[in-house]
Coordinates of C-alpha atoms and ligand atoms in Angstrom, one line a residue:
X1496 CA 0.0 0.0 0.0
X1497 CA 1.4 3.4 -0.8
X1498 CA 1.9 6.0 1.9
X1499 CA 1.0 9.6 1.2
X1500 CA 2.2 11.9 3.8
X1501 CA 0.3 15.2 3.5
X1502 CA 1.0 18.7 4.7
X1503 CA 0.7 19.4 8.4
X1504 CA -2.6 20.5 9.8
X1505 CA -3.0 23.7 11.8
X1506 CA -5.5 24.8 14.4
X1507 CA -7.8 27.6 13.3
X1508 CA -8.3 29.8 16.4
X1509 CA -11.3 31.9 17.0
X1510 CA -11.1 35.5 15.7
X1511 CA -9.0 37.6 18.1
X1512 CA -9.7 35.1 20.8
X1513 CA -13.2 36.6 21.0
X1514 CA -14.8 33.2 21.5
X1515 CA -17.4 32.8 24.2
X1516 CA -15.6 33.8 27.4
X1517 CA -16.7 31.7 30.4
X1518 CA -18.3 34.8 31.9
X1519 CA -20.5 35.3 28.8
X1520 CA -21.7 31.7 28.8
X1521 CA -25.3 31.2 30.1
X1522 CA -24.0 29.0 32.9
X1523 CA -26.4 27.1 35.1
X1524 CA -26.4 27.7 38.9
X1525 CA -23.9 25.8 40.9
X1526 CA -25.2 23.0 43.1
X1527 CA -27.0 19.7 42.8
X1528 CA -30.5 19.8 41.4
X1529 CA -32.8 17.9 43.8
X1530 CA -36.5 18.0 44.1
X1531 CA -36.9 20.9 41.7
X1532 CA -34.2 23.2 43.2
X1533 CA -30.5 23.8 43.2
X1534 CA -29.0 22.9 46.6
X1535 CA -25.4 23.1 47.9
X1536 CA -23.4 19.8 48.2
X1537 CA -22.6 18.3 51.6
X1538 CA -18.8 18.1 51.0
X1539 CA -18.0 21.7 50.3
X1540 CA -15.6 20.4 47.7
X1541 CA -15.8 21.3 44.0
X1542 CA -14.5 20.1 40.7
X1543 CA -13.2 22.5 38.0
X1544 CA -14.7 22.4 34.6
X1545 CA -12.3 23.1 31.8
X1546 CA -12.7 24.4 28.3
X1547 CA -10.5 22.0 26.2
X1548 CA -10.0 24.5 23.4
X1549 CA -8.5 27.2 25.6
X1550 CA -7.6 25.2 28.7
X1551 CA -9.3 27.9 30.7
X1552 CA -11.4 27.0 33.8
X1553 CA -15.1 27.7 32.9
X1554 CA -16.5 27.2 36.4
X1555 CA -16.6 24.6 39.2
X1556 CA -19.3 22.2 40.2
X1557 CA -20.0 20.3 43.4
X1558 CA -18.1 17.1 44.2
X1559 CA -21.1 15.1 45.3
X1560 CA -21.1 12.6 48.1
X1561 CA -23.0 9.5 49.0
X1562 CA -25.2 11.7 51.3
X1563 CA -26.1 13.9 48.4
X1564 CA -27.1 10.9 46.4
X1565 CA -29.2 9.7 49.3
X1566 CA -31.1 13.0 49.5
X1567 CA -31.7 12.9 45.7
X1568 CA -32.9 9.3 45.8
X1569 CA -35.4 10.1 48.6
X1570 CA -36.8 12.9 46.4
X1571 CA -37.0 10.6 43.4
X1572 CA -38.7 7.8 45.4
X1573 CA -41.4 10.3 46.6
X1574 CA -41.9 11.9 43.2
X1575 CA -42.1 8.5 41.4
X1576 CA -45.3 7.5 43.2
X1577 CA -47.3 10.3 41.6
X1578 CA -45.4 10.3 38.3
X1579 CA -45.7 6.5 37.9
X1580 CA -49.5 6.8 38.3
X1581 CA -49.9 9.3 35.4
X1582 CA -51.3 8.2 32.1
X1583 CA -49.1 7.9 29.0
X1584 CA -50.8 11.0 27.6
X1585 CA -49.9 13.1 30.7
X1586 CA -46.3 11.9 30.5
X1587 CA -46.2 12.6 26.8
X1588 CA -47.3 16.1 27.4
X1589 CA -44.4 16.6 29.8
X1590 CA -41.9 15.2 27.4
X1591 CA -43.2 17.4 24.6
X1592 CA -42.9 20.3 26.9
X1593 CA -39.3 19.4 27.7
X1594 CA -38.5 19.2 23.9
X1595 CA -40.1 22.7 23.5
X1596 CA -38.1 24.2 26.4
X1597 CA -34.8 22.8 25.0
X1598 CA -35.7 24.2 21.6
X1599 CA -36.4 27.7 23.2
X1600 CA -33.0 27.5 24.8
X1601 CA -31.1 25.8 22.0
X1602 CA -28.4 28.6 21.6
X1603 CA -27.6 28.4 25.3
X1604 CA -27.2 24.6 25.1
X1605 CA -25.0 24.8 22.0
X1606 CA -22.8 27.4 23.5
X1607 CA -22.4 25.5 26.7
X1608 CA -21.8 22.2 25.0
X1609 CA -19.1 23.7 22.6
X1610 CA -17.3 25.5 25.5
X1611 CA -17.3 22.4 27.7
X1612 CA -16.3 19.8 25.1
X1613 CA -14.7 21.9 22.3
X1614 CA -17.2 20.5 19.8
X1615 CA -17.5 22.4 16.5
X1616 CA -20.7 24.4 16.2
X1617 CA -22.1 21.9 13.7
X1618 CA -21.7 19.0 16.1
X1619 CA -23.3 20.9 19.0
X1620 CA -26.2 21.9 16.7
X1621 CA -26.7 18.3 15.7
X1622 CA -26.5 17.2 19.4
X1623 CA -29.2 19.6 20.4
X1624 CA -31.5 18.8 17.5
X1625 CA -31.1 15.1 18.2
X1626 CA -31.8 15.7 21.9
X1627 CA -35.1 17.5 21.0
X1628 CA -36.1 14.7 18.6
X1629 CA -35.4 12.1 21.3
X1630 CA -37.9 13.7 23.7
X1631 CA -40.4 14.1 20.9
X1632 CA -40.1 10.5 19.8
X1633 CA -40.3 9.1 23.4
X1634 CA -43.4 11.3 24.0
X1635 CA -45.2 9.6 21.1
X1636 CA -43.7 6.2 21.7
X1637 CA -44.7 6.1 25.4
X1638 CA -48.4 6.1 24.3
X1639 CA -47.8 2.9 22.3
X1640 CA -46.3 0.9 25.1
X1641 CA -48.1 -2.4 25.2
X1642 CA -47.8 -6.0 26.5
X1643 CA -48.9 -9.5 25.6
X1644 CA -52.7 -9.8 25.1
X1645 CA -54.7 -11.0 28.1
X1646 CA -56.5 -14.3 27.9
X1647 CA -57.4 -17.5 29.6
X1648 CA -54.3 -19.6 29.6
X1649 CA -55.4 -21.9 32.4
X1650 CA -58.9 -23.2 32.8
X1651 CA -61.2 -20.6 34.6
X1652 CA -58.3 -18.2 35.0
X1653 CA -57.9 -15.0 33.1
X1654 CA -54.5 -13.5 32.8
X1655 CA -53.8 -9.8 32.4
X1656 CA -50.2 -8.5 31.7
X1657 CA -49.6 -5.1 33.2
X1658 CA -46.6 -2.9 32.1
X1659 CA -45.2 -0.9 35.0
X1660 CA -42.4 1.5 35.6
X1661 CA -39.4 0.0 37.4
X1662 CA -39.2 2.8 40.0
X1663 CA -36.2 5.0 40.5
X1664 CA -33.4 4.8 37.8
X1665 CA -29.8 5.8 38.4
X1666 CA -28.1 7.2 35.3
X1667 CA -24.4 7.8 34.7
X1668 CA -23.3 9.6 31.5
X1669 CA -20.0 10.1 29.6
X1670 CA -18.3 13.3 28.3
X1671 CA -18.5 12.8 24.6
X1672 CA -22.2 13.8 24.0
X1673 CA -23.1 15.1 27.4
X1674 CA -26.6 16.4 26.6
X1675 CA -27.5 13.8 24.0
X1676 CA -26.5 10.9 26.1
X1677 CA -28.5 12.3 29.0
X1678 CA -31.5 12.7 26.7
X1679 CA -31.1 9.1 25.5
X1680 CA -31.7 8.0 29.1
X1681 CA -33.9 10.7 30.6
X1682 CA -36.6 10.6 27.8
X1683 CA -37.4 6.8 27.8
X1684 CA -37.0 6.6 31.6
X1685 CA -39.5 9.4 32.3
X1686 CA -41.7 8.2 29.5
X1687 CA -42.0 4.8 31.1
X1688 CA -43.1 6.4 34.4
X1689 CA -39.8 6.2 36.4
X1690 CA -38.0 9.0 38.2
X1691 CA -34.3 9.7 37.8
X1692 CA -31.1 10.6 39.6
X1693 CA -28.5 11.4 37.0
X1694 CA -24.7 11.9 37.4
X1695 CA -23.2 13.6 34.4
X1696 CA -19.5 13.1 33.7
X1697 CA -17.4 15.2 36.1
X1698 CA -15.7 16.7 33.0
X1699 CA -18.9 17.8 31.3
X1700 CA -21.7 18.5 33.8
X1701 CA -22.8 21.9 32.5
X1702 CA -25.4 21.0 29.8
X1703 CA -27.2 18.5 32.2
X1704 CA -27.3 21.2 34.9
X1705 CA -28.6 23.7 32.3
X1706 CA -31.3 21.2 31.4
X1707 CA -32.3 21.1 35.1
X1708 CA -32.3 24.9 35.3
X1709 CA -34.6 25.4 32.4
X1710 CA -36.9 22.6 33.5
X1711 CA -37.1 23.7 37.1
X1712 CA -40.7 24.5 38.1
X1713 CA -42.0 23.4 34.7
X1714 CA -42.0 19.6 35.2
X1715 CA -43.0 17.8 38.4
X1716 CA -40.4 18.3 41.2
X1717 CA -38.3 15.3 42.0
X1718 CA -38.8 13.3 38.8
X1719 CA -35.4 14.5 37.5
X1720 CA -32.5 15.0 39.9
X1721 CA -28.9 15.8 39.1
X1722 CA -26.0 15.0 41.4
X1723 CA -22.6 16.1 40.1
X1724 CA -19.4 14.4 41.1
X1725 CA -17.0 11.6 40.5
X1726 CA -17.7 8.0 39.5
X1727 CA -16.1 6.4 42.5
X1728 CA -18.3 8.4 44.9
X1729 CA -21.6 9.5 43.3
X1730 CA -21.5 6.7 40.6
X1731 CA -20.7 4.1 43.2
X1732 CA -23.5 5.2 45.6
X1733 CA -26.0 5.2 42.7
X1734 CA -24.9 1.6 41.8
X1735 CA -25.3 0.3 45.4
X1736 CA -28.4 2.4 46.6
X1737 CA -31.1 0.0 47.8
X1738 CA -33.9 2.3 46.5
X1739 CA -32.6 2.4 43.0
X1740 CA -34.2 -0.3 40.9
X1741 CA -32.0 0.0 37.8
X1742 CA -28.7 1.6 37.0
X1743 CA -27.9 2.7 33.5
X1744 CA -24.4 3.7 32.4
X1745 CA -22.9 5.0 29.2
X1746 CA -19.2 4.9 29.5
X1747 CA -16.1 2.7 29.3
X1748 CA -15.9 -1.0 29.8
X1749 CA -14.1 -0.6 33.1
X1750 CA -16.8 1.7 34.5
X1751 CA -19.5 -0.7 33.3
X1752 CA -17.8 -3.6 35.0
X1753 CA -17.5 -1.6 38.3
X1754 CA -21.2 -0.6 38.2
X1755 CA -22.4 -4.1 37.3
X1756 CA -20.3 -5.6 40.1
X1757 CA -21.7 -3.2 42.7
X1758 CA -25.2 -3.5 41.4
X1759 CA -25.1 -7.3 41.8
X1760 CA -25.0 -6.9 45.6
X1761 CA -28.6 -5.5 45.6
X1762 CA -29.6 -7.5 42.5
X1763 CA -30.3 -4.3 40.7
X1764 CA -31.1 -4.3 37.0
X1765 CA -28.2 -2.9 34.9
X1766 CA -28.2 -1.2 31.5
X1767 CA -24.8 -0.7 29.9
X1768 CA -23.7 1.1 26.8
X1769 CA -20.0 0.7 26.7
X1770 CA -17.1 1.2 24.3
X1771 CA -16.7 0.3 20.7
X1772 CA -14.2 -0.2 17.9
X1773 CA -16.3 -0.2 14.8
X1774 CA -14.9 -2.2 11.8
X1775 CA -15.6 -0.9 8.3
X1776 CA -15.5 -3.8 5.8
X1777 CA -14.8 -2.6 2.3
X1778 CA -15.3 -5.2 -0.4
X1779 CA -13.8 -5.1 -3.9
X1780 CA -17.2 -4.3 -5.5
X1781 CA -17.8 -1.2 -3.2
X1782 CA -18.1 2.3 -4.4
X1783 CA -14.6 3.1 -3.0
X1784 CA -15.0 6.9 -3.1
X1785 CA -18.3 6.7 -1.2
X1786 CA -16.7 4.4 1.4
X1787 CA -13.8 6.9 1.9
X1788 CA -16.3 9.8 2.3
X1789 CA -18.2 7.6 4.7
X1790 CA -15.1 7.0 6.8
X1791 CA -14.2 10.7 6.7
X1792 CA -17.6 11.6 8.1
X1793 CA -18.1 8.8 10.5
X1794 CA -14.5 8.3 11.6
X1795 CA -13.8 11.9 12.5
X1796 CA -17.2 13.2 13.7
X1797 CA -16.8 14.7 17.2
X1798 CA -13.0 14.2 16.6
X1799 CA -13.5 10.5 16.7
X1800 CA -14.7 10.6 20.3
X1801 CA -17.6 8.4 19.4
X1802 CA -18.3 4.9 20.5
X1803 CA -19.6 4.1 17.0
X1804 CA -16.8 5.9 15.1
X1805 CA -15.7 4.3 11.8
X1806 CA -12.2 3.8 13.1
X1807 CA -11.0 0.4 11.9
X1808 CA -11.1 -0.2 8.1
X1809 CA -10.7 -3.7 6.8
X1810 CA -10.3 -3.4 3.0
X1811 CA -9.9 -6.1 0.4
X1812 CA -6.2 -6.2 -0.7
X1813 CA -7.1 -5.9 -4.4
X1814 CA -8.6 -2.4 -3.8
X1815 CA -6.6 -1.3 -0.7
X1816 CA -4.4 1.1 -2.6
X1817 CA -7.2 2.9 -4.5
X1818 CA -9.4 3.1 -1.4
X1819 CA -6.5 4.5 0.7
X1820 CA -5.8 7.2 -1.9
X1821 CA -9.4 8.3 -1.7
X1822 CA -9.4 8.2 2.1
X1823 CA -6.1 10.2 2.4
X1824 CA -7.5 12.8 0.0
X1825 CA -10.7 13.1 1.9
X1826 CA -9.2 13.3 5.4
X1827 CA -6.6 15.9 4.3
X1828 CA -9.5 18.3 3.7
X1829 CA -10.7 18.3 7.4
X1830 CA -10.5 21.6 9.1
X1831 CA -9.4 21.7 12.7
X1832 CA -10.2 24.5 15.0
X1833 CA -12.1 26.2 17.8
X1834 CA -15.9 25.8 17.9
X1835 CA -16.5 29.3 16.7
X1836 CA -13.6 29.6 14.2
X1837 CA -15.9 29.1 11.2
X1838 CA -18.8 26.9 10.0
X1839 CA -16.4 24.7 8.2
X1840 CA -14.5 23.5 11.3
X1841 CA -15.0 19.8 11.7
X1842 CA -12.5 18.7 14.2
X1843 CA -12.2 20.0 17.8
X1844 CA -9.9 19.1 20.6
X1845 CA -9.7 16.0 22.8
X1846 CA -11.8 16.4 25.9
X1847 CA -8.9 16.7 28.4
X1848 CA -5.2 16.7 28.9
X1849 CA -5.1 13.1 30.1
X1850 CA -7.1 11.9 27.1
X1851 CA -4.9 13.9 24.8
X1852 CA -1.8 12.2 26.3
X1853 CA -3.4 8.8 25.9
X1854 CA -4.1 9.3 22.2
X1855 CA -0.7 10.8 21.7
X1856 CA 0.9 7.8 23.3
X1857 CA -1.0 5.4 21.0
X1858 CA 0.2 7.3 18.0
X1859 CA 3.8 7.2 19.2
X1860 CA 3.5 3.4 19.8
X1861 CA 2.1 2.9 16.3
X1862 CA 5.0 5.0 14.8
X1863 CA 7.5 3.0 16.9
X1864 CA 6.0 -0.2 15.6
X1865 CA 6.8 1.0 12.0
X1866 CA 3.2 1.7 10.9
X1867 CA 2.7 4.3 8.2
X1868 CA 1.1 7.7 9.1
X1869 CA -0.6 8.2 5.7
X1870 CA -2.1 11.5 7.0
X1871 CA -1.5 13.3 10.3
X1872 CA -0.1 11.3 13.2
X1873 CA 1.0 14.1 15.4
X1874 CA -0.4 16.4 18.1
X1875 CA -0.8 20.0 17.4
X1876 CA 1.2 22.5 19.3
X1877 CA -0.2 25.4 21.2
X1878 CA -3.2 25.8 23.6
X1879 CA -5.9 23.2 23.5
X1880 CA -5.8 19.4 23.2
X1881 CA -5.7 19.2 19.4
X1882 CA -4.6 16.1 17.5
X1883 CA -4.2 15.8 13.7
X1884 CA -6.8 13.8 11.8
X1885 CA -4.8 10.6 11.2
X1886 CA -5.0 7.7 8.8
X1887 CA -2.6 4.8 9.6
X1888 CA -1.8 2.2 7.0
X1889 CA 0.3 -1.0 6.8
X1890 CA -1.5 -2.1 10.0
X1891 CA -1.0 -5.8 10.8
X1892 CA -3.7 -8.0 12.2
X1893 CA -3.9 -7.6 16.0
X1894 CA -1.9 -4.3 16.2
X1895 CA -2.9 -2.5 19.4
X1896 CA -3.9 0.7 17.5
X1897 CA -6.5 -1.3 15.6
X1898 CA -7.8 -3.3 18.6
X1899 CA -7.9 -0.8 21.5
X1900 CA -10.5 2.0 21.6
X1901 CA -8.4 5.1 20.9
X1902 CA -11.4 7.5 21.0
X1903 CA -9.7 10.2 18.9
X1904 CA -9.3 11.3 15.2
X1905 CA -7.5 8.1 14.2
X1906 CA -8.5 5.6 11.6
X1907 CA -6.5 2.5 10.8
X1908 CA -6.4 0.5 7.6
X1909 CA -5.9 -3.2 7.5
X1910 CA -6.3 -5.5 4.5
X1911 CA -8.0 -8.9 4.0
X1912 CA -7.8 -11.5 1.3
X1913 CA -11.1 -13.3 1.7
X1914 CA -14.6 -12.7 2.9
X1915 CA -14.2 -15.4 5.6
X1916 CA -11.1 -13.6 6.8
X1917 CA -12.8 -10.2 6.9
X1918 CA -15.7 -11.5 9.0
X1919 CA -13.5 -13.4 11.3
X1920 CA -11.1 -10.5 12.0
X1921 CA -14.0 -8.1 12.4
X1922 CA -15.6 -10.4 15.0
X1923 CA -12.3 -10.9 16.8
X1924 CA -12.8 -7.6 18.5
X1925 CA -13.9 -7.7 22.2
X1926 CA -16.4 -5.0 21.4
X1927 CA -19.7 -5.5 19.6
X1928 CA -21.3 -2.1 19.2
X1929 CA -21.4 -1.3 15.5
X1930 CA -19.9 -2.1 12.2
X1931 CA -20.3 -1.2 8.5
X1932 CA -20.2 -3.1 5.3
X1933 CA -19.5 -1.4 1.9
X1934 CA -20.6 -3.4 -1.1
X1935 CA -22.8 -3.1 -4.2
X1936 CA -23.6 -6.8 -4.1
X1937 CA -27.2 -7.2 -2.8
X1938 CA -26.6 -10.7 -1.6
X1939 CA -23.5 -9.8 0.3
X1940 CA -25.3 -6.8 1.8
X1941 CA -27.6 -9.1 3.7
X1942 CA -25.3 -12.1 4.2
X1943 CA -22.4 -10.3 5.9
X1944 CA -24.4 -8.3 8.4
X1945 CA -25.9 -11.6 9.6
X1946 CA -22.4 -12.9 10.3
X1947 CA -21.2 -9.9 12.2
X1948 CA -21.4 -9.7 16.0
X1949 CA -22.4 -6.1 16.4
X1950 CA -25.6 -4.4 17.7
X1951 CA -25.8 -2.2 14.6
X1952 CA -24.5 -3.0 11.2
X1953 CA -24.8 -0.4 8.4
X1954 CA -24.5 -1.2 4.7
X1955 CA -23.1 1.6 2.6
X1956 CA -23.4 4.0 5.5
X1957 CA -21.9 4.5 9.0
X1958 CA -23.1 6.3 12.1
X1959 CA -26.6 7.1 10.8
X1960 CA -28.9 7.0 13.7
X1961 CA -32.7 7.4 14.2
X1962 CA -34.9 7.5 17.3
X1963 CA -37.1 4.7 15.9
X1964 CA -34.3 2.1 15.8
X1965 CA -32.3 0.6 18.8
X1966 CA -28.7 1.5 19.7
X1967 CA -26.7 -0.9 21.9
X1968 CA -24.0 -3.5 21.8
X1969 CA -23.1 -7.1 22.1
X1970 CA -20.1 -8.6 24.0
X1971 CA -17.8 -6.0 25.7
X1972 CA -20.0 -3.2 24.4
X1973 CA -22.6 -4.0 27.0
X1974 CA -26.3 -4.8 27.0
X1975 CA -29.5 -2.8 27.1
X1976 CA -30.8 -0.7 24.3
X1977 CA -31.0 3.1 23.9
X1978 CA -33.6 4.7 21.6
X1979 CA -36.7 3.0 20.1
X1980 CA -39.4 1.0 21.7
X1981 CA -36.7 -1.4 23.0
X1982 CA -35.5 1.3 25.4
X1983 CA -39.0 1.7 26.8
X1984 CA -39.1 -2.0 27.3
X1985 CA -35.8 -1.9 29.2
X1986 CA -37.0 0.8 31.5
X1987 CA -40.3 -0.9 32.4
X1988 CA -41.4 -4.2 33.9
X1989 CA -44.2 -6.6 33.2
X1990 CA -46.5 -8.0 35.9
X1991 CA -48.8 -10.9 35.5
X1992 CA -52.2 -10.7 37.2
X1993 CA -54.2 -14.0 37.1
X1994 CA -57.9 -13.9 38.1
X1995 CA -59.7 -17.2 39.1
X1996 CA -63.2 -16.7 37.9
X1997 CA -64.3 -20.3 38.4
X1998 CA -67.2 -21.2 40.6
Ligands
LIG1064 P1 -15.9 6.7 31.7 O1 -16.3 5.3 31.9 O2 -14.6 7.2 32.2 O3 -17.0 7.6 32.5 C1 -18.4 7.5 32.2 C2 -19.1 7.8 33.4 O4 -18.9 6.8 34.4 C3 -18.7 9.1 34.1 O5 -19.8 9.8 34.6 C4 -17.8 8.6 35.3 O6 -17.8 9.5 36.3 C5 -18.6 7.4 35.6 N1 -17.8 6.4 36.4 C6 -16.4 6.1 36.2 N2 -16.1 5.1 37.1 C7 -17.2 4.8 37.7 C8 -17.4 3.8 38.8 N3 -16.5 3.0 39.3 N4 -18.7 3.7 39.2 C9 -19.7 4.4 38.7 N5 -19.5 5.4 37.8 C10 -18.3 5.5 37.3 O7 -16.2 7.0 30.2 P2 -15.9 8.4 29.5 O8 -14.5 8.5 29.3 O9 -16.7 9.5 30.1 O10 -16.6 8.2 28.0 C11 -16.0 7.5 27.0 C12 -16.4 6.0 27.0 O11 -17.9 6.0 26.9 C13 -15.9 5.3 25.8 O12 -15.5 4.0 26.2 C14 -17.1 5.2 24.9 O13 -17.0 4.2 23.9 C15 -18.2 5.1 25.8 N6 -19.5 5.5 25.2 C16 -20.3 4.6 24.8 C17 -21.5 4.9 24.1 C18 -22.5 3.9 23.7 O14 -23.6 4.3 23.3 N7 -22.2 2.6 23.7 C19 -21.8 6.3 23.9 C20 -20.9 7.2 24.3 C21 -19.7 6.8 25.0

């Protein structure tokens, strides 16, 4: 495979550093949000929230404690009794109201999300639009929740199957899509009649707190509570709390394992959306240019900090050179910069200094192993945690860069010789979240997805999502489904009532 080292990328800074200063941001109040109000934390300790583009401290939030969680859970338990007894229509009205309120405040959400994560404006806009759509979808979907038909399945006994909320749900979210990942949980959980205590990532708590602020007094008190803080304190207490019926986490495999282990002690239900390392299988009959554009878009969206990112290409050896040329050309056109440095900025910074260092180390290891940096491969100097969009070729089977989740703007290209080999190597991953297949052969477009061990398989597409269809993984990527009617199913329970009507 030929290597095409391109020119170096540069970071486009915002004009005269006039980008949203922390003071100008419509920041939410400090404190936890419990029973409809912001309250101080019990520890008096705080956690700094950093802008990864400027490395400036935006603000601080409370470092929550187990006691703070206990207060929030008590509020959620009390509120759930009334909320769980509402009709689907009443709950749908509240969810539609939430969608409208977010829409009214969309500029504030976009500004906060871009400042806290460094996301380009286009990504923040997409996140907020998808958040609104998630609430609207779940508003409608909640009114269709159903269960098995009642009937006489034993002589003189009539069975009725009730669908009920599970109770209080604990939610733990990651930093890559702070508002959207919160919405993916909050919308179905409330729609199914549960109440919530949510812990946003300690790195990106601002949009979840903003949501609480704009909803305060407009939705029933106590159905949505936010406790900020660290995983090992707040997350741990949510996982073990006896009054929490189900704990849902989107995050890394290690965090998922910790939560599941703790939750097992109280036999709590667990819902896990964990990491991914999506393979992209490019067959010889594929539209190679379309496949390269697909990888450009889906591999580098949100700077590759996406659990479904198209980050591991497996291309047939006969077309590898041509495909790589397309990919190198496409990736070379990506614009890196601050969120407000122009509408054409597509790549922002890594979320934090430690994450930046991790991605940098992975690139250095790949270089030391003799792999080819066909595009990028370096960190960008100056303020902010920017890394060049990178395509690595000559990647052997089993190389760490192609098997570990890098979670940055890095795509690797491996080659395969046969269909059997492509499927086997794709499935060798410990993850099973998503994959894509690129082919113009209609039979292959159905046959290959059936053989792949991933919760979502796209054909001639990658990272296209819709609220109607489920999102979730197999194997190390966890279990439980976000979005769609399947999420509502996960956040409710069935009860069988059998009535003896014999003499
Ligand atoms: P992370 O696991 O470090 O943190 C996620 C959340 O878990 C945070 O709120 C953190 O405070 C909390 N946490 C950490 N340790 C905990 C513990 N012991 N007990 C309870 N809570 C704990 O993940 P991250 O770095 O914020 O996010 C990136 C990860 O999330 C990646 O692995 C990515 O693939 C995954 N992710 C998955 C999906 C999906 O839909 N499958 C979506 C987005 C992100």
